[in-house]
Short mmCIF file of C-alpha atoms in Angstrom, two decimals:
data_model
loop_
_atom_site.label_atom_id
_atom_site.label_comp_id
_atom_site.label_asym_id
_atom_site.label_seq_id
_atom_site.Cartn_x
_atom_site.Cartn_y
_atom_site.Cartn_z
CA MET A 4 -17.67 -6.40 -3.91
CA ASP A 5 -18.66 -9.13 -6.32
CA ARG A 6 -15.15 -9.25 -7.84
CA LEU A 7 -13.87 -10.97 -4.64
CA SER A 8 -14.68 -14.71 -4.26
CA SER A 9 -13.86 -14.77 -0.54
CA SER A 10 -13.51 -12.53 2.43
CA PRO A 11 -11.42 -9.43 1.82
CA ARG A 12 -8.02 -9.44 3.56
CA LEU A 13 -8.58 -5.86 4.56
CA MET A 14 -11.31 -3.34 4.19
CA ILE A 15 -10.25 0.36 4.70
CA VAL A 16 -13.10 2.71 5.31
CA SER A 17 -11.66 6.22 5.12
CA ASP A 18 -12.99 9.82 5.23
CA LEU A 19 -11.66 12.02 2.55
CA ASP A 20 -11.14 15.67 3.33
CA HIS A 21 -8.24 16.03 5.85
CA THR A 22 -8.02 12.18 6.26
CA MET A 23 -7.22 10.53 2.95
CA VAL A 24 -6.71 13.90 1.25
CA ASP A 25 -4.29 16.46 2.79
CA HIS A 26 -5.32 19.92 1.55
CA HIS A 27 -2.26 21.33 3.12
CA ASP A 28 0.10 19.09 1.11
CA PRO A 29 0.55 20.78 -2.37
CA GLU A 30 2.62 17.88 -3.62
CA ASN A 31 -0.04 15.29 -2.50
CA LEU A 32 2.80 13.07 -1.13
CA SER A 33 0.74 11.47 1.61
CA ILE A 34 -2.03 10.22 -0.57
CA LEU A 35 0.37 9.19 -3.33
CA ARG A 36 2.26 7.03 -0.75
CA PHE A 37 -1.02 5.33 0.13
CA ASN A 38 -1.94 4.88 -3.53
CA ALA A 39 1.33 3.09 -4.30
CA LEU A 40 0.97 0.83 -1.30
CA TRP A 41 -2.64 -0.08 -2.04
CA GLU A 42 -2.22 -0.79 -5.68
CA ALA A 43 1.02 -2.93 -5.14
CA LYS A 44 -0.09 -4.84 -2.05
CA TYR A 45 -3.82 -4.73 -1.42
CA ARG A 46 -6.05 -3.97 -4.48
CA GLN A 47 -6.35 -7.53 -5.60
CA ASP A 48 -7.83 -9.07 -2.47
CA SER A 49 -9.01 -6.11 -0.29
CA LEU A 50 -11.72 -3.43 -0.40
CA LEU A 51 -11.24 0.36 -0.37
CA VAL A 52 -14.25 2.37 0.85
CA PHE A 53 -14.46 6.22 0.85
CA SER A 54 -16.86 7.58 3.42
CA THR A 55 -17.40 11.30 3.01
CA GLY A 56 -19.66 14.04 3.93
CA ARG A 57 -19.46 15.38 0.34
CA SER A 58 -22.41 15.05 -2.00
CA PRO A 59 -21.84 13.07 -5.25
CA THR A 60 -21.21 16.38 -7.19
CA LEU A 61 -18.65 17.55 -4.67
CA TYR A 62 -17.02 14.09 -4.45
CA LYS A 63 -16.51 13.93 -8.23
CA GLN A 64 -15.09 17.54 -8.14
CA LEU A 65 -12.55 16.43 -5.56
CA ARG A 66 -11.49 13.42 -7.78
CA ARG A 67 -10.81 15.81 -10.58
CA GLU A 68 -8.58 17.83 -8.36
CA LYS A 69 -6.55 15.25 -6.35
CA PRO A 70 -4.71 12.03 -7.24
CA MET A 71 -7.37 9.70 -5.74
CA LEU A 72 -7.85 5.99 -6.32
CA THR A 73 -11.13 4.48 -7.42
CA PRO A 74 -12.83 3.01 -4.36
CA ASP A 75 -14.80 -0.29 -4.52
CA ILE A 76 -17.52 1.37 -2.43
CA THR A 77 -18.34 5.11 -1.87
CA ILE A 78 -20.31 6.38 1.09
CA MET A 79 -21.43 9.90 0.60
CA SER A 80 -23.49 12.64 2.13
CA VAL A 81 -22.62 11.57 5.60
CA GLY A 82 -23.79 8.04 5.24
CA THR A 83 -27.06 8.60 3.40
CA GLU A 84 -25.83 7.29 0.04
CA ILE A 85 -23.91 4.06 -0.83
CA THR A 86 -22.69 3.38 -4.31
CA TYR A 87 -20.48 0.61 -6.01
CA GLY A 88 -17.69 0.59 -8.45
CA ASN A 89 -16.70 2.87 -11.25
CA ASP A 90 -20.31 3.60 -12.32
CA MET A 91 -21.26 4.39 -8.76
CA VAL A 92 -24.37 2.17 -8.75
CA GLN A 93 -26.70 3.10 -5.95
CA ASP A 94 -27.43 0.51 -3.16
CA GLU A 95 -31.16 0.20 -3.42
CA GLY A 96 -31.27 -1.82 -0.21
CA TRP A 97 -29.79 1.16 1.73
CA ILE A 98 -32.29 3.58 0.18
CA GLU A 99 -35.18 1.34 1.10
CA PHE A 100 -33.83 1.02 4.63
CA LEU A 101 -33.56 4.78 5.15
CA ASN A 102 -37.04 5.29 3.58
CA GLN A 103 -38.60 2.45 5.58
CA LYS A 104 -42.25 3.27 6.57
CA TRP A 105 -41.65 6.83 5.12
CA ASP A 106 -43.07 8.47 1.98
CA LYS A 107 -42.44 12.19 2.26
CA GLN A 108 -44.73 13.06 -0.63
CA ILE A 109 -47.72 11.20 0.93
CA VAL A 110 -47.00 12.69 4.41
CA SER A 111 -46.75 16.22 2.93
CA GLU A 112 -49.95 15.87 0.97
CA GLU A 113 -51.95 14.51 3.92
CA THR A 114 -50.60 17.02 6.55
CA SER A 115 -51.09 19.98 4.29
CA LYS A 116 -54.91 19.47 4.82
CA PHE A 117 -54.58 20.38 8.49
CA SER A 118 -53.08 23.81 9.12
CA GLU A 119 -52.77 23.26 12.88
CA LEU A 120 -50.20 20.39 12.32
CA THR A 121 -46.52 20.88 12.88
CA MET A 122 -43.88 18.79 11.12
CA GLN A 123 -41.78 16.65 13.48
CA LEU A 124 -38.85 14.51 12.43
CA ASP A 125 -36.95 11.58 13.71
CA ILE A 126 -33.55 12.78 12.98
CA LYS A 127 -29.90 12.60 13.95
CA ILE A 128 -27.77 15.87 14.29
CA ILE A 129 -23.98 15.64 13.78
CA TYR A 130 -21.64 18.59 14.39
CA SER A 131 -18.14 18.32 12.76
CA GLY A 132 -15.19 20.31 11.55
CA GLY A 133 -16.00 23.23 13.96
CA MET A 134 -18.55 24.49 11.36
CA ASP A 135 -20.55 21.71 9.77
CA LEU A 136 -23.96 20.71 11.03
CA ASP A 137 -25.56 17.61 9.37
CA ILE A 138 -29.24 16.75 9.99
CA LEU A 139 -29.79 13.13 8.90
CA PRO A 140 -32.49 10.47 9.00
CA LYS A 141 -32.24 8.54 12.34
CA GLY A 142 -30.91 5.47 10.68
CA ALA A 143 -28.30 7.18 8.60
CA GLY A 144 -24.67 8.14 9.31
CA LYS A 145 -21.19 6.83 8.43
CA GLY A 146 -21.29 4.26 11.28
CA GLN A 147 -24.69 2.85 10.31
CA ALA A 148 -23.59 2.71 6.59
CA LEU A 149 -20.48 0.75 7.61
CA ALA A 150 -22.56 -1.61 9.89
CA TYR A 151 -24.94 -2.18 6.82
CA LEU A 152 -22.01 -3.02 4.64
CA HIS A 153 -20.60 -5.52 7.18
CA LYS A 154 -23.96 -7.16 7.48
CA LYS A 155 -24.33 -7.34 3.70
CA LEU A 156 -20.82 -8.87 3.31
CA LYS A 157 -21.42 -11.30 6.21
CA GLU A 158 -24.56 -12.61 4.52
CA LYS A 159 -22.52 -13.32 1.38
CA GLY A 160 -19.82 -15.08 3.38
CA LYS A 161 -17.32 -12.29 2.74
CA LEU A 162 -17.02 -10.42 5.98
CA PRO A 163 -13.58 -8.71 5.90
CA LYS A 164 -10.86 -10.35 8.03
CA ASN A 165 -9.93 -6.95 9.23
CA THR A 166 -11.55 -3.51 8.90
CA LEU A 167 -9.74 -0.22 9.50
CA ALA A 168 -11.79 2.96 9.90
CA CYS A 169 -10.05 6.34 9.38
CA GLY A 170 -11.27 9.80 10.26
CA ASP A 171 -10.44 13.34 11.44
CA SER A 172 -13.76 14.89 12.50
CA GLY A 173 -16.96 14.54 14.48
CA ASN A 174 -18.99 12.84 11.68
CA ASP A 175 -16.36 10.13 11.69
CA ALA A 176 -16.80 9.16 15.35
CA GLU A 177 -19.56 6.62 14.53
CA LEU A 178 -17.09 4.66 12.46
CA PHE A 179 -15.11 3.83 15.65
CA THR A 180 -18.11 2.43 17.46
CA ILE A 181 -18.73 -0.49 15.12
CA PRO A 182 -17.76 -3.79 16.69
CA ASP A 183 -14.53 -5.52 15.66
CA VAL A 184 -13.24 -2.46 13.73
CA HIS A 185 -9.77 -1.04 14.15
CA GLY A 186 -9.67 2.73 14.07
CA VAL A 187 -7.16 5.48 13.35
CA ILE A 188 -7.76 9.12 14.19
CA VAL A 189 -5.20 11.00 12.14
CA LYS A 190 -2.71 13.36 13.74
CA ASN A 191 -4.55 16.51 12.35
CA ALA A 192 -7.93 15.58 13.71
CA GLN A 193 -10.45 18.24 14.78
CA GLU A 194 -10.84 18.94 18.46
CA GLU A 195 -14.44 17.47 18.66
CA LEU A 196 -13.10 14.05 17.49
CA LEU A 197 -10.19 14.18 19.97
CA GLN A 198 -12.63 14.97 22.75
CA TRP A 199 -14.87 12.05 21.68
CA HIS A 200 -11.77 9.79 21.81
CA ALA A 201 -10.79 11.05 25.23
CA GLU A 202 -14.27 10.50 26.63
CA ASN A 203 -15.06 7.20 24.89
CA ALA A 204 -12.10 5.43 23.58
CA LYS A 205 -8.99 6.53 25.32
CA ASN A 206 -8.23 3.00 26.76
CA ASN A 207 -9.41 1.12 23.67
CA PRO A 208 -6.35 -0.47 22.13
CA LYS A 209 -8.16 -0.91 18.81
CA ILE A 210 -8.37 2.85 18.25
CA ILE A 211 -5.26 4.97 17.99
CA HIS A 212 -4.41 8.69 17.51
CA ALA A 213 -1.73 8.59 14.77
CA ASN A 214 1.52 10.42 14.83
CA GLU A 215 1.27 11.15 11.10
CA ARG A 216 -1.13 13.37 9.18
CA CYS A 217 -3.87 12.18 6.83
CA ALA A 218 -2.99 9.17 4.63
CA ALA A 219 0.35 8.85 6.25
CA GLY A 220 -1.53 8.21 9.47
CA ILE A 221 -3.58 5.39 7.69
CA ILE A 222 -0.23 3.76 6.63
CA GLU A 223 0.98 4.10 10.23
CA ALA A 224 -2.14 2.34 11.42
CA ILE A 225 -1.74 -0.52 9.04
CA GLY A 226 1.71 -1.10 10.52
CA HIS A 227 0.61 -0.52 14.14
CA PHE A 228 -2.23 -3.14 13.91
CA LYS A 229 -0.15 -5.49 11.76
CA LEU A 230 -2.81 -5.62 9.11
CA GLY A 231 -0.39 -6.28 6.30
CA PRO A 232 2.52 -4.66 4.37
CA ASN A 233 3.01 -0.95 5.32
CA ILE A 234 6.08 0.06 3.21
CA SER A 235 5.05 2.07 0.24
CA SER A 236 7.17 1.99 -2.95
CA ARG A 237 7.41 5.75 -2.62
CA ASP A 238 9.31 5.23 0.60
CA VAL A 239 11.99 3.30 -1.26
CA THR A 240 14.77 5.55 -2.45
CA ASP A 241 16.38 3.22 -4.98
CA LEU A 242 13.76 0.87 -6.55
CA SER A 243 16.40 -0.94 -8.51
CA ASP A 244 17.51 -2.45 -5.19
CA ALA A 245 13.99 -3.46 -4.25
CA LYS A 246 14.26 -7.27 -4.94
CA LEU A 247 11.42 -9.74 -4.56
CA ASP A 248 11.43 -13.43 -3.80
CA HIS A 249 8.35 -14.07 -5.93
CA PHE A 250 6.90 -12.61 -9.20
CA ASP A 251 4.49 -9.77 -8.38
CA PRO A 252 2.94 -8.06 -11.56
CA ALA A 253 1.04 -5.38 -9.62
CA TYR A 254 4.17 -4.29 -7.80
CA GLU A 255 6.16 -4.29 -11.12
CA VAL A 256 3.54 -1.90 -12.62
CA VAL A 257 3.60 0.45 -9.60
CA LYS A 258 7.45 0.49 -9.60
CA PHE A 259 7.76 1.15 -13.39
CA PHE A 260 5.61 4.28 -13.31
CA LEU A 261 7.19 5.53 -10.19
CA PHE A 262 10.57 5.17 -12.00
CA TYR A 263 8.94 7.18 -14.85
CA GLU A 264 7.78 10.03 -12.55
CA ARG A 265 11.10 10.24 -10.83
CA TRP A 266 12.90 10.45 -14.25
CA ARG A 267 10.87 13.33 -15.41
CA ARG A 268 11.11 15.21 -12.11
CA ALA A 269 14.98 14.79 -12.27
CA GLU A 270 15.02 12.76 -9.14
CA VAL A 271 17.26 9.97 -10.60
CA GLU A 272 20.93 9.65 -10.33
CA ASN A 273 23.17 7.55 -12.69
CA HIS A 274 20.97 8.19 -15.74
CA GLU A 275 22.67 5.67 -18.04
CA VAL A 276 22.36 2.96 -15.50
CA TYR A 277 18.78 3.83 -14.87
CA LEU A 278 17.88 3.57 -18.54
CA SER A 279 19.83 0.35 -18.99
CA ASN A 280 17.81 -1.11 -16.11
CA LEU A 281 14.50 0.00 -17.71
CA LYS A 282 15.58 -1.42 -21.04
CA SER A 283 16.58 -4.77 -19.47
CA VAL A 284 13.03 -5.47 -18.27
CA CYS A 285 11.53 -4.76 -21.79
CA SER A 286 11.63 -7.37 -24.43
CA PRO A 287 13.73 -6.41 -27.57
CA SER A 288 10.60 -7.32 -29.57
CA GLY A 289 8.21 -5.61 -27.14
CA VAL A 290 5.67 -3.14 -28.56
CA PHE A 291 4.08 -0.01 -27.05
CA VAL A 292 0.75 1.20 -28.53
CA HIS A 293 0.38 4.91 -27.88
CA PRO A 294 -3.15 6.23 -26.94
CA LEU A 295 -3.12 7.92 -30.40
CA GLY A 296 -2.76 4.46 -31.99
CA VAL A 297 0.89 4.70 -33.02
CA HIS A 298 2.98 1.49 -32.55
CA GLN A 299 6.60 1.78 -31.43
CA SER A 300 9.29 -0.67 -30.06
CA LEU A 301 9.56 -0.64 -26.30
CA HIS A 302 13.30 -0.19 -26.50
CA VAL A 303 12.81 2.80 -28.87
CA CYS A 304 10.44 4.30 -26.33
CA ILE A 305 13.02 3.84 -23.54
CA ASP A 306 15.74 5.54 -25.59
CA LYS A 307 13.41 8.53 -26.19
CA LEU A 308 13.27 9.04 -22.36
CA LYS A 309 16.55 10.80 -22.75
CA ASP A 310 14.69 13.70 -24.27
CA CYS A 311 12.34 14.20 -21.27
CA CYS A 312 14.78 13.69 -18.36
CA GLY A 313 13.92 16.46 -15.87
CA ASP A 314 11.35 18.14 -18.09
CA LYS A 315 8.82 18.31 -15.21
CA LYS A 316 11.41 19.43 -12.63
CA GLU A 317 9.82 22.84 -11.97
CA GLU A 318 6.31 21.62 -12.11
CA GLN A 319 3.98 19.87 -9.63
CA TYR A 320 4.03 16.67 -11.72
CA ARG A 321 2.95 13.28 -10.42
CA VAL A 322 2.18 9.84 -11.95
CA TRP A 323 0.07 7.06 -10.34
CA VAL A 324 -1.76 3.97 -11.28
CA ASP A 325 -5.30 2.88 -10.20
CA GLN A 326 -7.22 -0.31 -10.22
CA VAL A 327 -4.27 -2.60 -11.00
CA PHE A 328 -5.66 -6.08 -11.75
CA PRO A 329 -3.26 -8.83 -12.91
CA SER A 330 -4.51 -12.09 -14.25
CA GLN A 331 -2.27 -15.10 -15.04
CA ILE A 332 -2.99 -16.29 -18.61
CA ASP A 333 -0.55 -19.17 -18.67
CA SER A 334 2.22 -20.64 -16.54
CA ASP A 335 4.71 -17.73 -17.07
CA THR A 336 2.56 -14.89 -18.48
CA TRP A 337 0.32 -12.23 -16.90
CA LEU A 338 -2.18 -9.72 -18.35
CA VAL A 339 -2.37 -6.55 -16.17
CA LYS A 340 -5.11 -3.95 -16.68
CA PHE A 341 -5.08 -0.53 -14.86
CA GLN A 342 -5.54 3.16 -15.23
CA LYS A 343 -2.47 5.24 -15.58
CA TRP A 344 -2.66 8.89 -14.59
CA GLU A 345 -0.53 12.00 -14.85
CA GLN A 346 -1.16 15.25 -13.15
CA THR A 347 0.61 18.53 -13.75
CA GLY A 348 -0.63 21.23 -11.44
CA GLN A 349 -4.37 20.84 -11.51
CA GLU A 350 -4.68 19.22 -14.90
CA GLN A 351 -5.18 15.45 -14.94
CA GLN A 352 -4.76 13.02 -18.05
CA GLY A 353 -5.45 9.31 -17.84
CA CYS A 354 -5.41 6.31 -20.06
CA LEU A 355 -6.61 2.72 -19.84
CA THR A 356 -3.57 0.51 -20.03
CA THR A 357 -3.07 -3.15 -20.77
CA VAL A 358 0.38 -4.77 -20.17
CA VAL A 359 1.60 -8.20 -20.91
CA VAL A 360 4.56 -9.44 -18.71
CA SER A 361 6.34 -12.72 -18.54
CA SER A 362 8.51 -14.56 -16.14
CA LYS A 363 10.05 -16.85 -18.77
CA GLY A 364 13.79 -17.11 -18.48
CA VAL A 365 14.13 -14.67 -15.51
CA LYS A 366 14.38 -14.85 -11.72
CA PRO A 367 12.02 -12.91 -9.36
CA THR A 368 15.05 -10.78 -8.28
CA GLU A 369 15.43 -9.69 -11.96
CA GLY A 370 11.72 -8.65 -12.34
CA LEU A 371 9.20 -9.62 -15.02
CA THR A 372 9.86 -8.89 -18.74
CA TRP A 373 7.47 -6.44 -20.38
CA LEU A 374 6.29 -7.79 -23.66
CA HIS A 375 3.44 -5.42 -24.68
CA VAL A 376 1.89 -2.13 -23.53
CA HIS A 377 -1.43 -0.79 -25.02
CA GLN A 378 -3.01 2.46 -23.95
CA THR A 379 -6.29 4.25 -24.80
CA TRP A 380 -7.45 7.57 -23.52
CA MET A 381 -9.75 7.60 -20.60
CA GLU A 382 -13.23 8.86 -21.40
CA GLY A 383 -13.47 12.56 -20.49
CA THR A 384 -9.70 13.14 -20.13
CA THR A 385 -7.84 15.73 -22.11
CA LYS A 386 -5.97 13.99 -25.00
CA ASN A 387 -2.27 14.59 -24.72
CA SER A 388 -0.05 15.17 -27.75
CA ARG A 389 2.25 12.28 -28.72
CA ASN A 390 5.34 14.49 -27.91
CA ASP A 391 4.48 14.77 -24.19
CA TRP A 392 3.04 11.35 -23.46
CA PHE A 393 5.83 8.78 -23.38
CA PHE A 394 4.29 5.89 -21.45
#
């Protein structure tokens, strides 16, 4: 949260399984559409919060399986744990709040001296998904965790201008009870949440039941509530026709790697025109530093794409970028840092990427010029061979 100097334009608080992540979508199109929208239009001045019933271990497992973005804040174990950033630093204040006036070890030691005593708990019971029963401390839960975050942000003078809560099951219902929060119940929601909505929020204009499944329903809600841009780059058929009236480095990065994915999936027509367009946005003196340390001309790298056109056509191959953060280093130059990921089937490979782009001598409609690209393997990722990793 500290990376923002003022109130976030938007804070999205989303459940994961069957809300952000569609387990019935083998191509992961819904979440990839959201990813492209978030990184191009929201990452720089907004907050992404995942609120899941999963434990930290199961949450990390899901991230290894699905093309998920890195959230600013992660709420896990049905609101009993709050962590921040890439390192998932625990919120000690939340731990203290849940443990207030409670020391289980002391209680257990003292009560064990009296055999006639029976343990009684001040708890909350949440039923969700038609099969899950969560027993939580009274002050815990997804709703209370969100309220705590709002209070914490308000104390810092950074209360979000808008908050959108997103869910599909009973343990998400609390999210929609927090004041001044917009809510979206995705199309594929569980019956217990639909029943809660009918009984408690049917006439509440700030809570909608989406017409779209999972992450597509979240994008729908952004548009419905007019919270900001709601057209994902993945919804644009011909990205070469997507012209801007201002320079936007984050959008340029998202668009470039979406071009790259479509090329390798054989989803591009007019191949020569496509390559010419790519080469036109790369400086003739531009350099690409491969994760293995090899230096090459950007134009040479573009030419080599001829060898991989359609090579992933028969595979479940996707490319996405995460944590795209541009910083302007002079009047016409930006340094953009992000993670670039590729997934083929269930295997993910990622690299830390730094790009230098320039607006010198070009118009916004022409796009920024790429001067330098430097990549290093992400820690823990499987190192790809040079022959199969082009950008």
